[in-house]
């Protein structure tokens, strides 16, 4: 690569690297940060042909993209969790010792659920420590979150690990750094500095796009003291001028974007930056179907998910529109599991002693709930006919068994999944029932799309004759016609016909999660099909978190908190109360939403105050704020 073709920002980064300085390349939405990362990697390889380079990123999809752009024997591209685990895996003695130490540390988040909090946990971990999808302390199996905690502990306490890491890699790059856990940043910028060996750490990303609460957000702590040198990339290659102007007003840091000088950039036309269209709509009613049919959406294709996206803050707001409300209610609003959580919280808070042989009903009756509202809630659950049917399934079981029942909506929707291959990889939160259903629906999709080789790879059904081809077509057609059947009926049909057999993971899930399985199996299969289409991006609906990194011709943003007090759109527009943290979090999610638009952006607010309308005019311009 000739140096004259390098971006100016890349040249600045290379100068910092030449001086042995850690760096941060900050770039706003649509600035081409991945392109810059690839340039830096290629030039680093050219200048240092024998050096090993590590590049860590957030998702398997991003790993795949970088590997396709740069293929070199000295480059290791991986997710952060996989990278850290690979550096620890061979140090089993230290792993065992560290895990025991962390489990027995009262301040640590790693706990054995079967352990009495007062007694010391002892385990020889004869089968070693292994990185798995789920946590099982007794078997020495740690999952996604625990890998980071253990890695941070080991790099802090074992200097030899720091020497080994720096010996192996002279350059370590982190893509989408803002989503990286603080524990990882501590490892790279604090713990490994115990070693005097040379290693340059480089970060790429945008603090305004740090929309996950478990991410570090920014590196101000390190840039302010000069330990990390910041380089800003100000160009915008995606958004039209009006969206760029709006985004600059929303940003809360020192970076101001401007149109790219590249005449071939996607947001340029005939040598000039596209102007685009932005609107802030508001109404006294909340009839979105009616609003979508107004003149403001002329030409929008809501049936084309690749061109148009409607962004809501939560899956709960989308579920009724996308048609998987019953599944969402099971995973997120189960009344009996919520009751169980309330009781467990009370037991822990008051250090209550519960008889080991007590049933769930006995504990519900015995645990004193001083809060009258909670007691009324319990009475309502027990006396409500539909809830009572659920309660009856568990009331006579040992409380020790009910206590372990865990239902989490991430097991259903798994927000951070980025491609169709990721659902079975480390860190996925989908449970094995949902994964099994995904296998069935994915096989239908592959068959319909005529991706036969991939279809054959994923099914146990052997297609070795014309008769078998006819048979598999009949089976697929039958499943496609089973939308009104229950999930249980479809699972059994797919198993009996050999297209998707019930494997050990499915059977173990059914055995260990009987209550959840019994609820889900009665739901109509079309509910899951709707969930599948939504999660795979085949619908115009998306959460505002899920679309980070994506771009669309038309973007429709619904400003509705959905009773989620982590966000406050009224405060964003100068009205209402809320903490500074909530405001910053809301500013960032709004920035991410607006900067997805390549042509048209429309934001809708239901019943705004005059203060909100005035702020909207300040941001969007008087002519772009309209009542509908």
XYZ file of C-alpha atoms in Angstrom:
628
model
C 0.000 0.000 0.000
C 1.552 3.317 -1.072
C 1.786 5.800 1.769
C 0.222 8.582 -0.339
C -3.071 6.644 -0.305
C -3.251 6.510 3.479
C -5.861 8.627 5.216
C -4.468 11.618 7.155
C -5.832 10.171 10.390
C -4.112 6.855 9.703
C -0.821 8.699 9.179
C -1.266 10.374 12.575
C -1.949 6.986 14.163
C 1.154 5.484 12.550
C 3.244 8.354 13.919
C 2.011 7.619 17.442
C 2.798 3.933 16.930
C 6.280 4.800 15.687
C 6.807 6.665 18.979
C 5.556 3.664 20.962
C 2.415 5.537 22.079
C -1.006 4.007 22.703
C -3.697 5.658 20.575
C -7.439 6.137 20.106
C -8.967 6.749 16.686
C -12.329 8.445 17.337
C -14.793 8.630 14.479
C -18.481 9.510 14.388
C -21.209 7.535 12.671
C -20.495 6.749 9.010
C -16.874 7.905 9.198
C -15.402 4.640 7.931
C -13.666 3.526 11.138
C -13.397 -0.082 9.968
C -11.702 1.104 6.772
C -9.197 3.039 8.894
C -8.639 0.008 11.120
C -7.892 -2.137 8.064
C -5.467 0.496 6.736
C -3.664 0.603 10.078
C -3.412 -3.203 10.205
C -2.096 -3.479 6.632
C 0.463 -0.737 7.115
C 1.555 -2.185 10.464
C 2.143 -5.546 8.757
C 4.134 -3.836 5.991
C 6.314 -1.909 8.424
C 6.689 -4.795 10.887
C 6.681 -7.982 8.764
C 7.670 -10.324 11.632
C 5.498 -8.823 14.390
C 2.389 -10.621 15.677
C -0.742 -8.449 15.694
C -3.943 -9.040 17.664
C -7.226 -7.424 16.705
C -10.184 -7.811 19.060
C -13.730 -6.862 18.234
C -17.215 -7.169 19.668
C -18.994 -9.755 17.510
C -18.265 -12.784 15.361
C -19.728 -10.904 12.388
C -17.118 -8.152 12.824
C -14.361 -10.772 13.131
C -15.461 -12.261 9.810
C -15.527 -8.848 8.114
C -11.988 -7.908 9.209
C -10.586 -11.342 8.307
C -12.058 -10.996 4.815
C -10.356 -7.624 4.355
C -6.972 -8.632 5.779
C -5.637 -12.159 5.483
C -2.159 -12.558 6.977
C -0.453 -15.289 9.001
C 0.747 -12.777 11.628
C -2.727 -11.343 12.295
C -5.043 -12.856 14.911
C -8.640 -11.551 14.759
C -11.102 -12.697 17.434
C -13.775 -11.593 19.829
C -12.512 -10.157 23.102
C -13.727 -13.122 25.147
C -12.134 -15.707 22.872
C -8.846 -13.790 22.811
C -8.602 -13.487 26.588
C -9.626 -17.089 27.174
C -6.955 -18.335 24.751
C -4.301 -16.409 26.710
C -5.410 -18.067 29.979
C -6.515 -21.554 28.951
C -3.122 -23.256 29.281
C -2.513 -21.894 32.803
C -4.905 -24.285 34.532
C -3.180 -24.237 37.921
C -3.458 -20.446 38.110
C -6.990 -20.552 36.695
C -8.169 -22.935 39.407
C -6.511 -20.923 42.154
C -7.902 -17.622 40.834
C -11.440 -18.952 40.420
C -11.464 -20.306 43.992
C -10.141 -17.013 45.298
C -12.810 -15.045 43.424
C -15.665 -17.325 44.504
C -14.665 -16.906 48.138
C -14.313 -13.132 47.812
C -17.538 -11.624 49.157
C -17.123 -8.572 46.896
C -16.827 -10.646 43.712
C -19.754 -11.320 41.383
C -18.780 -14.960 40.764
C -20.807 -17.109 43.129
C -21.787 -20.752 43.322
C -25.615 -20.763 43.560
C -25.523 -23.987 45.597
C -23.069 -22.629 48.158
C -23.834 -21.326 51.641
C -22.540 -17.744 51.653
C -20.771 -18.243 54.982
C -18.803 -21.376 54.195
C -15.582 -21.502 52.203
C -15.984 -23.019 48.767
C -13.591 -25.889 48.046
C -13.199 -27.647 44.709
C -10.178 -29.342 43.091
C -11.686 -28.834 39.608
C -10.349 -32.212 38.451
C -11.592 -31.655 34.896
C -9.991 -28.241 34.716
C -11.587 -24.841 34.089
C -13.485 -24.603 30.812
C -15.185 -21.769 28.944
C -18.772 -22.764 28.195
C -22.045 -21.152 27.235
C -23.479 -21.395 30.740
C -22.071 -21.152 34.242
C -21.620 -24.318 36.298
C -19.127 -23.642 39.073
C -19.147 -27.172 40.482
C -18.024 -28.553 37.109
C -15.463 -25.784 36.631
C -17.395 -24.247 33.751
C -17.386 -20.475 33.442
C -19.286 -18.389 30.915
C -19.088 -15.057 29.120
C -19.078 -12.694 32.119
C -16.816 -14.811 34.316
C -14.064 -14.967 31.674
C -13.602 -11.208 31.964
C -13.551 -11.247 35.774
C -11.054 -14.111 35.932
C -8.856 -12.577 33.212
C -8.740 -9.222 34.993
C -7.791 -10.936 38.272
C -5.045 -13.049 36.685
C -3.428 -10.240 34.702
C -3.438 -8.117 37.843
C -1.775 -10.773 40.016
C 0.482 -12.675 37.579
C 3.099 -10.425 35.984
C 4.386 -13.365 33.939
C 1.094 -13.344 31.994
C 1.710 -9.701 31.090
C 5.236 -10.549 29.903
C 3.952 -13.457 27.807
C 1.203 -11.367 26.186
C 3.561 -8.511 25.310
C 6.183 -10.945 24.106
C 3.725 -12.523 21.696
C 1.899 -9.422 20.434
C 3.667 -6.153 19.678
C 0.426 -4.519 18.587
C -3.061 -5.026 20.043
C -6.027 -3.282 18.406
C -9.560 -3.070 19.823
C -12.460 -2.300 17.482
C -15.689 -0.704 18.821
C -13.780 0.051 22.021
C -16.728 1.891 23.584
C -18.571 -1.434 23.997
C -15.562 -3.080 25.657
C -15.945 -3.924 29.353
C -13.974 -1.699 31.765
C -12.303 -4.880 33.057
C -10.747 -5.415 29.615
C -9.531 -1.815 29.358
C -7.966 -2.193 32.822
C -6.080 -5.276 31.619
C -4.691 -3.504 28.559
C -3.957 -0.040 29.927
C -3.130 -0.836 33.557
C -2.360 -4.448 34.434
C -0.103 -5.407 31.521
C 1.903 -2.229 32.088
C 3.573 -4.181 34.899
C 5.664 -5.668 32.099
C 8.402 -3.411 30.735
C 8.264 -5.065 27.329
C 7.029 -2.944 24.411
C 3.498 -3.240 23.059
C 1.275 -0.609 21.442
C -2.432 -0.667 22.320
C -4.779 0.946 19.791
C -8.504 1.672 20.130
C -11.048 2.411 17.386
C -14.601 3.620 18.006
C -16.977 6.388 19.021
C -17.934 7.327 22.581
C -21.305 8.651 21.345
C -22.211 5.134 20.229
C -21.613 3.530 23.628
C -25.195 2.392 24.154
C -24.568 -0.768 26.198
C -24.340 -0.242 29.947
C -21.602 -2.845 30.341
C -19.223 -0.971 28.015
C -16.444 1.397 29.102
C -18.034 4.284 27.158
C -14.972 6.471 26.753
C -11.251 6.589 27.495
C -11.174 10.115 28.945
C -9.400 8.810 32.051
C -6.437 7.863 29.857
C -6.560 10.507 27.108
C -6.723 13.356 29.659
C -3.318 12.364 31.077
C -1.814 11.633 27.643
C -1.366 7.907 28.219
C -3.562 7.351 25.144
C -3.234 9.786 22.222
C -6.537 10.648 20.512
C -6.876 11.137 16.748
C -10.259 12.377 15.487
C -11.748 11.314 12.173
C -14.319 13.978 11.287
C -15.604 12.891 7.865
C -19.080 11.433 7.368
C -19.645 9.197 4.345
C -23.166 7.976 5.186
C -25.571 10.711 6.182
C -27.023 13.613 4.169
C -26.230 17.175 5.249
C -29.368 17.725 7.357
C -28.713 14.550 9.366
C -25.047 15.500 9.844
C -26.121 18.926 11.150
C -28.626 17.337 13.534
C -26.090 14.761 14.746
C -23.528 17.479 15.481
C -26.086 19.252 17.687
C -26.729 15.995 19.582
C -23.062 15.085 20.199
C -21.753 15.925 23.660
C -18.011 15.655 22.981
C -15.532 17.719 20.937
C -15.918 15.839 17.655
C -17.770 17.697 14.879
C -18.448 15.851 11.632
C -18.389 17.228 8.102
C -19.191 15.675 4.720
C -16.470 13.530 3.193
C -14.239 15.143 0.557
C -14.463 11.905 -1.419
C -16.723 12.623 -4.389
C -17.560 8.908 -4.572
C -18.761 8.659 -0.962
C -22.291 7.188 -0.596
C -23.720 10.496 0.658
C -22.470 12.449 -2.375
C -24.361 13.031 -5.630
C -23.042 14.860 -8.685
C -20.099 16.118 -6.650
C -22.251 17.581 -3.869
C -23.434 16.353 -0.492
C -27.035 15.119 -0.484
C -29.334 17.342 1.581
C -31.731 14.631 2.726
C -34.974 15.176 4.652
C -35.603 15.315 8.399
C -38.893 15.780 10.263
C -40.028 15.883 13.879
C -43.695 14.862 13.975
C -45.984 15.019 16.963
C -49.618 14.207 17.631
C -52.218 14.059 20.378
C -53.039 10.484 19.332
C -50.706 7.521 19.137
C -52.162 5.802 16.073
C -48.938 4.894 14.260
C -50.763 3.085 11.450
C -52.595 6.302 10.642
C -49.433 8.387 10.964
C -47.502 6.109 8.581
C -50.153 6.859 5.923
C -49.643 10.631 6.072
C -47.932 12.616 3.308
C -44.671 12.678 5.263
C -44.069 9.005 4.450
C -44.812 9.180 0.724
C -42.500 6.788 -1.103
C -41.479 4.891 2.040
C -41.586 1.109 1.676
C -42.378 -0.337 5.100
C -42.559 -3.794 3.530
C -38.854 -3.634 2.579
C -36.782 -4.167 5.727
C -33.548 -3.380 3.893
C -34.716 0.110 2.943
C -36.904 1.166 5.868
C -36.686 0.689 9.653
C -39.024 1.705 12.440
C -37.035 2.013 15.661
C -38.522 1.516 19.128
C -36.669 1.566 22.433
C -37.680 -1.882 23.719
C -38.627 -5.314 22.426
C -41.759 -5.069 24.578
C -42.981 -2.139 22.486
C -42.301 -4.049 19.276
C -43.650 -7.477 20.299
C -47.371 -6.655 19.743
C -46.629 -5.060 16.349
C -44.348 -7.855 15.184
C -46.616 -10.623 16.501
C -44.672 -12.352 19.301
C -46.325 -10.746 22.339
C -47.251 -14.042 24.033
C -43.673 -15.330 23.915
C -42.367 -12.011 25.228
C -44.855 -12.113 28.108
C -43.714 -15.628 29.045
C -40.034 -14.689 29.085
C -40.360 -11.214 30.557
C -43.585 -11.032 32.579
C -44.222 -14.458 34.095
C -46.209 -13.599 37.268
C -45.138 -16.660 39.272
C -41.434 -16.185 38.568
C -41.747 -12.510 39.480
C -43.398 -13.603 42.736
C -40.525 -16.017 43.353
C -37.998 -13.194 42.811
C -39.846 -11.011 45.330
C -39.753 -13.767 47.959
C -36.077 -14.628 47.354
C -35.179 -10.937 47.652
C -37.057 -10.752 50.955
C -35.341 -13.881 52.292
C -31.882 -12.521 51.424
C -32.594 -9.034 52.752
C -33.860 -10.260 56.144
C -31.526 -13.305 56.373
C -34.546 -15.575 56.859
C -34.028 -19.295 57.515
C -36.228 -21.496 55.331
C -36.962 -25.150 56.025
C -35.167 -27.240 53.391
C -38.264 -29.392 52.884
C -40.722 -26.499 52.618
C -42.898 -26.300 49.503
C -43.190 -23.174 47.398
C -46.699 -22.565 48.750
C -45.509 -22.894 52.359
C -42.780 -20.324 51.766
C -45.211 -17.955 50.011
C -47.476 -18.219 53.059
C -44.722 -17.956 55.668
C -42.432 -15.209 54.362
C -43.623 -11.952 55.923
C -44.222 -9.277 53.295
C -44.531 -5.944 55.061
C -45.268 -4.025 51.898
C -49.069 -4.010 51.502
C -48.865 -3.524 47.721
C -46.719 -6.626 47.375
C -49.113 -8.656 49.495
C -52.022 -7.553 47.329
C -49.983 -8.574 44.294
C -49.440 -12.061 45.765
C -53.153 -12.403 46.578
C -54.026 -11.357 43.021
C -51.701 -13.968 41.504
C -53.063 -16.763 43.667
C -56.693 -15.819 43.042
C -56.479 -14.884 39.333
C -57.751 -17.909 37.313
C -55.079 -17.824 34.577
C -52.216 -17.041 36.955
C -53.525 -19.629 39.387
C -53.090 -22.365 36.784
C -49.424 -21.433 36.599
C -49.149 -21.232 40.377
C -50.639 -24.723 40.752
C -47.802 -26.159 38.640
C -45.248 -25.046 41.221
C -46.987 -24.640 44.575
C -46.352 -28.204 45.813
C -42.748 -28.418 44.589
C -39.873 -27.938 47.064
C -39.011 -24.248 47.314
C -35.351 -25.200 46.832
C -36.325 -26.417 43.351
C -38.568 -23.471 42.439
C -35.867 -21.082 43.601
C -33.600 -22.267 40.775
C -36.143 -21.555 38.008
C -34.727 -18.712 35.949
C -36.417 -16.983 33.023
C -34.774 -14.089 31.208
C -35.990 -12.292 28.077
C -32.410 -12.326 26.712
C -32.875 -16.105 26.438
C -35.576 -15.275 23.883
C -34.360 -12.230 21.981
C -30.557 -12.112 22.542
C -30.021 -8.486 21.491
C -26.345 -8.850 20.627
C -26.716 -11.573 18.021
C -25.308 -10.246 14.752
C -25.434 -13.022 12.186
C -27.222 -16.303 11.632
C -24.194 -18.345 12.700
C -23.810 -16.620 16.059
C -26.662 -18.223 17.956
C -24.600 -21.312 18.792
C -21.344 -19.536 19.617
C -19.877 -18.706 22.997
C -21.647 -15.909 24.780
C -25.033 -16.383 23.141
C -27.822 -16.010 25.680
C -30.522 -17.820 23.733
C -31.743 -20.895 25.549
C -31.632 -24.319 23.910
C -35.380 -24.431 23.283
C -35.257 -21.212 21.258
C -32.111 -22.418 19.477
C -33.906 -25.632 18.517
C -36.825 -23.679 17.104
C -34.354 -21.501 15.208
C -32.901 -24.640 13.611
C -36.350 -25.656 12.357
C -37.262 -22.248 10.950
C -33.779 -21.744 9.483
C -34.143 -25.026 7.580
C -37.436 -23.780 6.126
C -35.771 -20.497 5.143
C -32.770 -22.233 3.508
C -35.043 -24.570 1.548
C -37.242 -21.720 0.328
C -34.154 -19.715 -0.679
C -32.826 -22.759 -2.593
C -29.674 -22.834 -0.451
C -29.725 -26.623 -0.685
C -26.084 -27.366 0.211
C -26.411 -25.329 3.417
C -29.789 -26.948 4.068
C -28.276 -30.441 3.770
C -25.421 -29.482 6.091
C -27.857 -28.415 8.813
C -30.350 -31.288 8.687
C -30.129 -34.951 9.665
C -32.458 -35.883 6.789
C -30.568 -37.724 4.034
C -31.493 -36.598 0.517
C -30.040 -39.322 -1.716
C -32.806 -39.995 -4.234
C -35.593 -38.323 -6.194
C -38.102 -39.916 -3.825
C -36.279 -38.320 -0.874
C -36.389 -34.940 -2.635
C -40.151 -35.246 -2.987
C -40.419 -36.358 0.623
C -38.434 -33.431 2.011
C -40.508 -30.987 -0.046
C -43.683 -32.464 1.444
C -42.236 -32.223 4.965
C -41.219 -28.572 4.509
C -44.610 -27.715 3.009
C -46.306 -29.418 5.956
C -44.313 -27.417 8.522
C -45.035 -24.199 6.618
C -48.707 -25.070 6.961
C -48.461 -25.620 10.727
C -48.422 -21.941 11.787
C -51.635 -22.420 13.775
C -50.308 -25.567 15.460
C -48.523 -25.442 18.799
C -44.755 -25.193 19.092
C -44.773 -28.654 20.692
C -46.575 -30.152 17.677
C -44.063 -28.632 15.247
C -41.051 -29.806 17.292
C -42.464 -33.350 17.406
C -43.308 -33.349 13.684
C -39.794 -32.167 12.731
C -38.294 -34.829 14.994
C -40.477 -37.685 13.806
C -39.745 -36.841 10.168
C -36.009 -36.606 10.739
C -35.605 -33.017 9.590
C -34.574 -31.650 13.004
C -34.030 -34.281 15.707
C -34.324 -33.532 19.416
C -30.691 -33.528 20.557
C -29.085 -33.758 24.018
C -29.169 -29.995 24.499
C -32.878 -29.838 23.771
C -33.674 -32.839 25.976
C -31.591 -31.473 28.851
C -33.322 -28.124 28.576
C -36.763 -29.743 28.644
C -35.807 -31.783 31.701
C -34.247 -28.911 33.647
C -36.729 -26.213 32.621
C -40.035 -28.053 32.788
C -42.078 -25.019 33.872
C -40.812 -22.781 31.061
C -41.037 -25.574 28.485
C -44.644 -26.320 29.449
C -45.548 -22.681 28.915
C -43.769 -22.233 25.586
C -44.864 -25.534 24.008
C -48.531 -24.442 24.090
C -47.880 -21.242 22.096
C -48.796 -21.241 18.397
C -45.814 -21.772 16.099
C -46.641 -18.598 14.165
C -45.599 -16.610 17.280
C -42.109 -18.050 16.995
C -42.068 -17.547 13.225
C -42.858 -13.868 13.797
C -40.043 -13.675 16.360
C -37.659 -15.313 13.888
C -38.505 -12.866 11.096
C -38.044 -9.958 13.506
C -34.681 -11.104 14.911
C -33.322 -11.929 11.461
C -34.125 -8.409 10.234
C -36.930 -9.411 7.859
C -39.400 -6.929 9.380
C -39.340 -3.123 9.381
C -39.202 -3.170 13.207
C -36.070 -3.002 15.311
C -34.963 -1.852 18.730
C -32.844 1.250 18.877
C -30.018 -0.832 20.342
C -30.042 -3.540 17.698
C -29.347 -1.283 14.706
C -25.988 0.151 15.805
C -23.684 -0.093 12.790
C -26.564 -0.528 10.331
C -27.879 1.993 7.784
C -31.154 2.445 5.888
C -32.615 4.782 3.288
C -35.542 5.648 5.580
C -35.554 5.690 9.382
C -38.645 6.238 11.562
C -37.801 6.773 15.251
C -40.513 6.393 17.926
C -39.646 8.375 21.062
C -41.349 6.281 23.725
C -39.556 5.233 26.925
C -41.786 2.186 27.288
C -41.768 2.566 31.094
C -38.002 2.064 31.027
C -36.542 4.612 33.435
C -33.014 4.200 32.036
C -34.091 6.621 29.302
C -36.013 9.887 29.286
C -36.891 11.435 25.932
C -38.707 14.337 27.594
C -35.504 15.281 29.406
C -33.604 14.942 26.128
C -35.816 17.700 24.710
C -35.452 19.984 27.739
C -38.482 18.909 29.777
C -39.003 16.666 32.790
C -36.680 15.399 35.503
C -33.963 12.789 35.478
C -30.370 12.105 36.418
C -27.409 13.202 34.323
C -26.602 9.552 33.576
C -30.095 8.991 32.173
C -29.771 12.110 30.009
C -26.394 11.055 28.588
C -27.666 7.530 27.911
C -30.693 8.986 26.085
C -28.566 11.404 24.046
C -26.398 8.532 22.849
C -29.252 6.237 21.833
C -30.908 9.147 19.983
C -27.634 9.909 18.192
C -27.298 6.289 17.076
C -30.899 6.252 15.796
C -30.652 9.469 13.793
C -27.343 8.559 12.170
C -28.736 5.356 10.622
C -30.543 7.444 7.956
C -29.015 7.660 4.468
C -31.859 9.733 2.967
C -34.893 10.366 5.192
C -35.284 10.646 8.961
C -38.599 11.090 10.761
C -38.879 11.269 14.561
C -42.274 10.932 16.263
C -43.254 12.149 19.745
C -46.663 11.502 21.303
C -48.200 14.482 23.185
C -45.078 16.643 23.620
C -45.102 19.735 25.833
C -44.441 23.155 24.318
C -40.938 23.000 25.807
C -40.284 19.798 23.866
C -41.664 21.301 20.654
C -39.442 24.365 21.058
C -36.348 22.198 21.554
C -37.324 20.136 18.500
C -37.466 23.339 16.418
C -34.005 24.244 17.676
C -32.635 20.847 16.596
C -34.645 20.167 13.427
C -35.533 23.690 12.263
C -38.948 25.390 12.445
C -40.116 24.098 9.067
C -39.263 20.509 9.949
C -41.404 20.296 13.099
C -44.975 19.420 12.188
C -48.164 18.283 13.902
C -49.869 15.325 12.246
